[in-house]
Tab-separated table of C-alpha atoms in Angstrom:
chain	number	residue	atom	x	y	z
A	1	GLU	CA	-19.222	27.603	-5.634
A	2	ILE	CA	-20.105	23.752	-5.423
A	3	LEU	CA	-16.842	21.373	-6.148
A	4	VAL	CA	-18.708	18.303	-4.629
A	5	SER	CA	-20.296	15.110	-5.971
A	6	PRO	CA	-23.705	15.205	-4.723
A	7	VAL	CA	-25.125	12.355	-2.655
A	8	VAL	CA	-28.648	10.264	-3.328
A	9	HIS	CA	-30.557	8.731	0.139
A	10	GLY	CA	-33.600	7.470	0.709
A	11	GLY	CA	-35.663	10.012	-1.262
A	12	LYS	CA	-32.949	12.612	-0.391
A	13	VAL	CA	-30.132	14.596	-2.714
A	14	ILE	CA	-27.544	15.762	-0.565
A	15	VAL	CA	-25.020	18.409	-1.549
A	16	ALA	CA	-22.539	20.661	0.077
A	17	ASP	CA	-21.043	24.383	-1.029
A	18	GLY	CA	-18.320	26.850	-0.358
A	19	THR	CA	-20.197	28.519	1.917
A	20	GLY	CA	-20.338	25.189	4.359
A	21	LYS	CA	-23.910	24.859	3.976
A	22	VAL	CA	-24.972	20.957	3.185
A	23	THR	CA	-28.317	20.759	1.853
A	24	ALA	CA	-30.824	18.085	1.183
A	25	CYS	CA	-33.870	18.321	-1.217
A	26	ASP	CA	-36.824	16.105	-1.926
A	27	ASP	CA	-36.848	14.537	-5.626
A	28	ALA	CA	-38.436	18.162	-6.796
A	29	GLY	CA	-35.722	19.843	-5.789
A	30	LYS	CA	-37.918	21.661	-2.491
A	31	GLN	CA	-35.413	21.997	0.636
A	32	LEU	CA	-35.871	19.690	3.603
A	33	TRP	CA	-32.920	21.052	5.613
A	34	ASN	CA	-29.949	22.353	6.009
A	35	PHE	CA	-27.059	22.541	7.983
A	36	GLN	CA	-23.911	25.088	8.272
A	37	ALA	CA	-21.005	23.527	8.815
A	38	ALA	CA	-18.279	26.018	10.286
A	39	ASN	CA	-16.407	26.650	6.760
A	40	ALA	CA	-16.146	25.590	3.157
A	41	VAL	CA	-16.917	21.985	2.236
A	42	TYR	CA	-15.107	20.771	-0.858
A	43	SER	CA	-15.474	17.072	0.648
A	44	SER	CA	-17.799	14.990	-0.991
A	45	PRO	CA	-20.639	13.698	1.324
A	46	VAL	CA	-21.161	9.874	1.432
A	47	VAL	CA	-23.882	8.005	3.859
A	48	SER	CA	-22.936	5.559	6.669
A	49	GLY	CA	-25.893	3.784	8.129
A	50	GLU	CA	-28.271	6.890	9.612
A	51	ASN	CA	-25.528	9.853	9.379
A	52	VAL	CA	-24.180	11.749	5.681
A	53	LEU	CA	-20.634	12.607	6.301
A	54	PHE	CA	-18.207	14.780	4.977
A	55	GLY	CA	-14.917	16.894	5.774
A	56	CYS	CA	-14.651	20.342	6.565
A	57	ASN	CA	-12.165	23.185	5.205
A	58	ASP	CA	-11.296	23.929	8.648
A	59	GLY	CA	-9.989	20.154	9.757
A	60	VAL	CA	-13.425	19.269	11.335
A	61	PHE	CA	-15.256	15.711	9.968
A	62	TYR	CA	-18.880	15.984	9.938
A	63	ALA	CA	-21.518	13.537	10.859
A	64	VAL	CA	-25.312	14.762	10.274
A	65	ASN	CA	-27.910	12.928	10.554
A	66	ALA	CA	-29.472	12.361	6.850
A	67	ALA	CA	-33.126	12.377	8.042
A	68	THR	CA	-33.337	15.538	9.949
A	69	GLY	CA	-29.692	17.372	9.186
A	70	ARG	CA	-28.968	17.429	12.988
A	71	LEU	CA	-25.517	17.289	14.076
A	72	ALA	CA	-24.687	13.679	15.010
A	73	TRP	CA	-20.952	14.059	15.968
A	74	THR	CA	-17.548	15.888	14.942
A	75	ASN	CA	-14.022	14.619	14.716
A	76	ASN	CA	-11.423	17.450	15.118
A	77	ASP	CA	-8.438	15.448	15.167
A	78	ALA	CA	-6.846	16.518	11.408
A	79	SER	CA	-4.815	20.258	12.073
A	80	TYR	CA	-5.589	21.226	7.853
A	81	SER	CA	-8.298	21.062	5.580
A	82	ILE	CA	-10.252	18.072	4.326
A	83	GLU	CA	-11.200	18.427	0.475
A	84	ALA	CA	-11.427	14.914	-0.593
A	85	LYS	CA	-14.214	12.524	-0.866
A	86	PRO	CA	-14.233	10.254	2.349
A	87	CYS	CA	-14.118	6.235	1.895
A	88	LEU	CA	-16.229	3.871	3.974
A	89	TRP	CA	-15.771	0.209	5.023
A	90	ARG	CA	-16.754	-2.076	7.643
A	91	ASN	CA	-18.403	0.289	9.609
A	92	LYS	CA	-15.413	2.930	9.090
A	93	VAL	CA	-14.473	5.665	7.681
A	94	TYR	CA	-11.191	6.554	6.128
A	95	TYR	CA	-10.020	10.170	4.534
A	96	GLY	CA	-6.398	12.151	3.712
A	97	ALA	CA	-6.187	15.286	5.062
A	98	TRP	CA	-3.702	18.479	4.381
A	99	ASP	CA	-1.744	18.251	7.562
A	100	GLN	CA	0.433	15.014	6.246
A	101	TYR	CA	-1.926	12.176	7.338
A	102	VAL	CA	-4.797	9.714	6.438
A	103	ARG	CA	-7.371	8.908	9.219
A	104	CYS	CA	-9.575	6.044	10.262
A	105	LEU	CA	-12.804	6.583	12.156
A	106	ASP	CA	-15.557	4.905	13.697
A	107	ALA	CA	-18.238	5.726	11.226
A	108	THR	CA	-21.181	5.400	13.665
A	109	THR	CA	-19.081	7.727	16.710
A	110	GLY	CA	-16.174	9.617	15.188
A	111	LYS	CA	-13.699	7.742	17.386
A	112	LEU	CA	-10.114	8.111	15.755
A	113	LEU	CA	-9.049	4.220	15.035
A	114	TRP	CA	-5.422	5.022	13.862
A	115	LYS	CA	-3.973	7.663	12.142
A	116	ALA	CA	-0.566	7.541	9.655
A	117	LYS	CA	1.509	9.664	7.409
A	118	THR	CA	1.701	8.600	3.563
A	119	GLU	CA	4.576	7.529	1.720
A	120	GLY	CA	5.426	10.412	0.003
A	121	VAL	CA	5.057	12.464	3.080
A	122	LYS	CA	7.776	10.659	4.742
A	123	SER	CA	10.028	10.600	1.473
A	124	ALA	CA	9.752	14.545	0.890
A	125	LYS	CA	13.010	16.113	1.855
A	126	ALA	CA	10.699	19.730	2.747
A	127	ALA	CA	7.650	21.102	2.542
A	128	HIS	CA	5.865	17.870	4.064
A	129	ARG	CA	2.311	19.328	4.218
A	130	TYR	CA	2.594	20.155	0.654
A	131	TYR	CA	2.782	16.310	-0.459
A	132	SER	CA	-0.753	15.241	1.926
A	133	PRO	CA	-3.125	12.649	1.053
A	134	GLY	CA	-5.455	15.662	0.838
A	135	ASP	CA	-7.573	15.978	-2.565
A	136	ALA	CA	-7.053	12.141	-3.252
A	137	THR	CA	-10.033	9.738	-2.429
A	138	PRO	CA	-9.088	6.381	-0.484
A	139	ALA	CA	-9.901	3.317	-1.642
A	140	VAL	CA	-10.275	-0.267	-0.009
A	141	VAL	CA	-9.257	-3.391	-1.441
A	142	ASP	CA	-9.320	-6.442	-0.283
A	143	GLY	CA	-8.890	-5.293	3.593
A	144	ARG	CA	-6.206	-3.317	2.493
A	145	LEU	CA	-6.168	0.712	2.437
A	146	MET	CA	-5.087	2.542	-0.568
A	147	ILE	CA	-4.197	6.391	-0.663
A	148	ALA	CA	-2.579	8.386	-2.964
A	149	ASP	CA	-0.461	11.841	-1.879
A	150	ARG	CA	0.922	14.707	-3.862
A	151	ASN	CA	4.130	13.494	-4.219
A	152	TYR	CA	2.203	10.575	-6.357
A	153	MET	CA	3.022	7.957	-4.102
A	154	LEU	CA	0.253	5.101	-3.308
A	155	THR	CA	0.321	3.882	0.054
A	156	ILE	CA	-1.089	0.681	1.104
A	157	LEU	CA	-2.294	0.000	4.633
A	158	ASP	CA	-3.810	-2.631	6.405
A	159	ALA	CA	-7.437	-1.133	6.844
A	160	GLU	CA	-7.938	-2.239	10.218
A	161	THR	CA	-4.263	-1.463	11.643
A	162	GLY	CA	-2.857	1.498	9.734
A	163	ALA	CA	0.044	-0.694	9.537
A	164	PRO	CA	2.512	0.020	6.296
A	165	ILE	CA	1.942	-3.134	3.679
A	166	GLY	CA	3.560	-1.630	1.047
A	167	ALA	CA	3.783	1.806	-1.929
A	168	VAL	CA	3.384	2.156	-5.378
A	169	SER	CA	5.520	5.339	-7.391
A	170	LYS	CA	3.868	7.436	-9.846
A	171	VAL	CA	0.214	7.084	-8.766
A	172	ALA	CA	-2.289	10.926	-9.177
A	173	ALA	CA	-5.618	8.783	-7.951
A	174	VAL	CA	-7.210	5.295	-7.239
A	175	SER	CA	-10.172	3.698	-7.002
A	176	ALA	CA	-11.317	0.154	-6.154
A	177	SER	CA	-12.402	-2.545	-8.962
A	178	ALA	CA	-16.310	-3.217	-8.390
A	179	ASP	CA	-15.557	-7.026	-6.780
A	180	GLY	CA	-13.343	-5.036	-4.418
A	181	GLN	CA	-10.217	-7.274	-5.219
A	182	PHE	CA	-8.167	-4.717	-7.217
A	183	ALA	CA	-7.600	-1.302	-7.629
A	184	TYR	CA	-7.111	0.868	-10.631
A	185	LEU	CA	-4.388	3.588	-10.620
A	186	ARG	CA	-4.287	7.238	-12.567
A	187	GLY	CA	-0.349	7.378	-13.146
A	188	SER	CA	1.168	10.367	-13.282
A	189	ASP	CA	3.370	9.074	-16.270
A	190	GLY	CA	0.281	9.051	-18.051
A	191	ARG	CA	-0.751	5.302	-17.514
A	192	LEU	CA	-3.870	3.590	-16.664
A	193	ALA	CA	-2.787	0.226	-14.516
A	194	LYS	CA	-4.474	-2.269	-12.455
A	195	ILE	CA	-3.017	-3.776	-9.181
A	196	ASN	CA	-3.772	-6.604	-6.983
A	197	ALA	CA	-3.935	-5.717	-3.254
A	198	ALA	CA	-0.106	-6.554	-2.622
A	199	GLY	CA	0.492	-3.549	-5.013
A	200	LYS	CA	1.454	-6.232	-7.874
A	201	GLU	CA	0.460	-4.853	-11.091
A	202	VAL	CA	-1.872	-6.765	-13.235
A	203	TRP	CA	-1.881	-4.822	-16.278
A	204	SER	CA	-0.596	-1.150	-17.407
A	205	VAL	CA	-1.576	0.998	-20.272
A	206	PRO	CA	-0.804	4.342	-21.874
A	207	ALA	CA	-4.152	6.512	-21.800
A	208	GLY	CA	-3.180	9.916	-22.002
A	209	LEU	CA	-3.756	11.175	-18.153
A	210	ASN	CA	-2.281	13.270	-16.385
A	211	ALA	CA	-1.572	14.104	-12.116
A	212	ILE	CA	-4.830	15.407	-11.490
A	213	PRO	CA	-5.832	13.286	-8.264
A	214	THR	CA	-8.785	12.433	-10.232
A	215	SER	CA	-10.313	8.318	-9.910
A	216	PRO	CA	-11.157	5.850	-12.358
A	217	THR	CA	-14.290	4.354	-12.990
A	218	GLU	CA	-15.310	0.729	-13.163
A	219	HIS	CA	-18.738	-0.072	-14.706
A	220	ASN	CA	-19.918	-4.052	-16.507
A	221	GLY	CA	-16.412	-4.564	-16.809
A	222	VAL	CA	-15.215	-1.255	-18.678
A	223	VAL	CA	-12.641	1.253	-16.885
A	224	TYR	CA	-13.354	4.803	-17.622
A	225	VAL	CA	-10.997	7.984	-17.510
A	226	CYS	CA	-10.861	11.403	-19.136
A	227	GLY	CA	-7.062	12.214	-20.438
A	228	SER	CA	-5.498	15.596	-20.220
A	229	THR	CA	-6.958	17.080	-23.151
A	230	GLY	CA	-10.786	15.965	-22.507
A	231	GLN	CA	-10.422	12.609	-24.100
A	232	LEU	CA	-12.523	9.901	-22.751
A	233	SER	CA	-11.117	6.299	-22.519
A	234	ALA	CA	-12.863	3.037	-21.998
A	235	HIS	CA	-10.490	-0.017	-21.212
A	236	SER	CA	-11.314	-3.488	-21.059
A	237	ALA	CA	-11.085	-4.433	-17.220
A	238	ALA	CA	-9.981	-7.725	-17.650
A	239	ASP	CA	-6.408	-6.742	-19.998
A	240	GLY	CA	-6.663	-2.975	-20.325
A	241	LYS	CA	-7.410	-3.274	-23.805
A	242	LEU	CA	-8.799	0.303	-25.027
A	243	GLN	CA	-12.310	-0.067	-26.332
A	244	TRP	CA	-13.314	3.141	-27.491
A	245	GLN	CA	-12.764	6.966	-27.006
A	246	HIS	CA	-14.604	10.059	-27.149
A	247	SER	CA	-13.645	13.895	-26.887
A	248	VAL	CA	-15.879	15.495	-24.239
A	249	SER	CA	-13.810	18.786	-23.734
A	250	PRO	CA	-12.295	21.603	-25.843
A	251	GLY	CA	-8.958	20.080	-24.649
A	252	LEU	CA	-9.868	21.183	-20.953
A	253	PHE	CA	-9.270	19.273	-18.060
A	254	VAL	CA	-11.992	16.953	-16.624
A	255	MET	CA	-11.927	16.903	-12.668
A	256	SER	CA	-14.154	15.066	-11.607
A	257	SER	CA	-14.302	11.039	-12.258
A	258	VAL	CA	-17.102	9.776	-14.874
A	259	ALA	CA	-20.353	8.614	-13.790
A	260	CYS	CA	-22.172	5.648	-15.659
A	261	ASP	CA	-25.931	3.830	-15.045
A	262	SER	CA	-26.889	1.079	-16.828
A	263	ASP	CA	-25.952	2.082	-20.586
A	264	ARG	CA	-24.880	5.495	-20.321
A	265	VAL	CA	-21.200	7.403	-19.188
A	266	TYR	CA	-20.929	11.103	-18.157
A	267	ALA	CA	-18.670	13.117	-17.930
A	268	THR	CA	-17.978	16.949	-16.940
A	269	ALA	CA	-15.457	19.684	-18.190
A	270	PHE	CA	-14.260	23.153	-17.256
A	271	ASP	CA	-15.985	24.191	-20.331
A	272	GLY	CA	-19.667	24.014	-18.109
A	273	SER	CA	-20.551	20.851	-20.365
A	274	LEU	CA	-22.119	17.209	-19.512
A	275	THR	CA	-21.777	14.716	-22.231
A	276	ALA	CA	-23.671	11.517	-22.043
């Protein structure tokens, strides 16, 4: 199975699958190289410099040369699986794992710079690993790292040092605004919200959301989210006002974030459809 988003870089389309194979193809679909990880790869790859970075289901974090597919480095600090897409900022890569921690690595060498437990993990009374930040993509907003965990707590940390700054409750997923100064929150209570780097709310509106860890998408001043019944909503990035809605799924979940180009919005659904 393929549960990751492809990444396009240098004329190549790079994708990973549940067998642990990472494949690069040219724009005609011809395979250029394959890399075999030790376990399933459910962490969507990102590109930093010359390398493709991704996490693996055995807790290993990989960097593979994007041109050749050769291994550049690995980091073995995580003790359980990595499923979420990493986040890049200032030659650092951030990711959560199912071992209670969010980590920051040097994107060039793979050296661990810091790691921290999230607030939902620390506040849990038992089964701490269950509440890990294991399946939600982190975001950096004005120098602060934000990541949601499965206790639906958004942890805010200093992106350079990992020092705790604050937390916001009832958050399933987060994404950075286009200018990197704000964050959009997918609320586990059904709301879509916008906050600043300190965690202060700018606006919050009902959007029929659920606790799936799927990040909102901002494009050209509009924020897109899909609700619990497959309804795609477009909201003003300035004030959250609803612009329009369209059903992209027959009452089924939408597990992936919306994608955009210059004039279209794209959404996938559990019925196997892609809607533009």
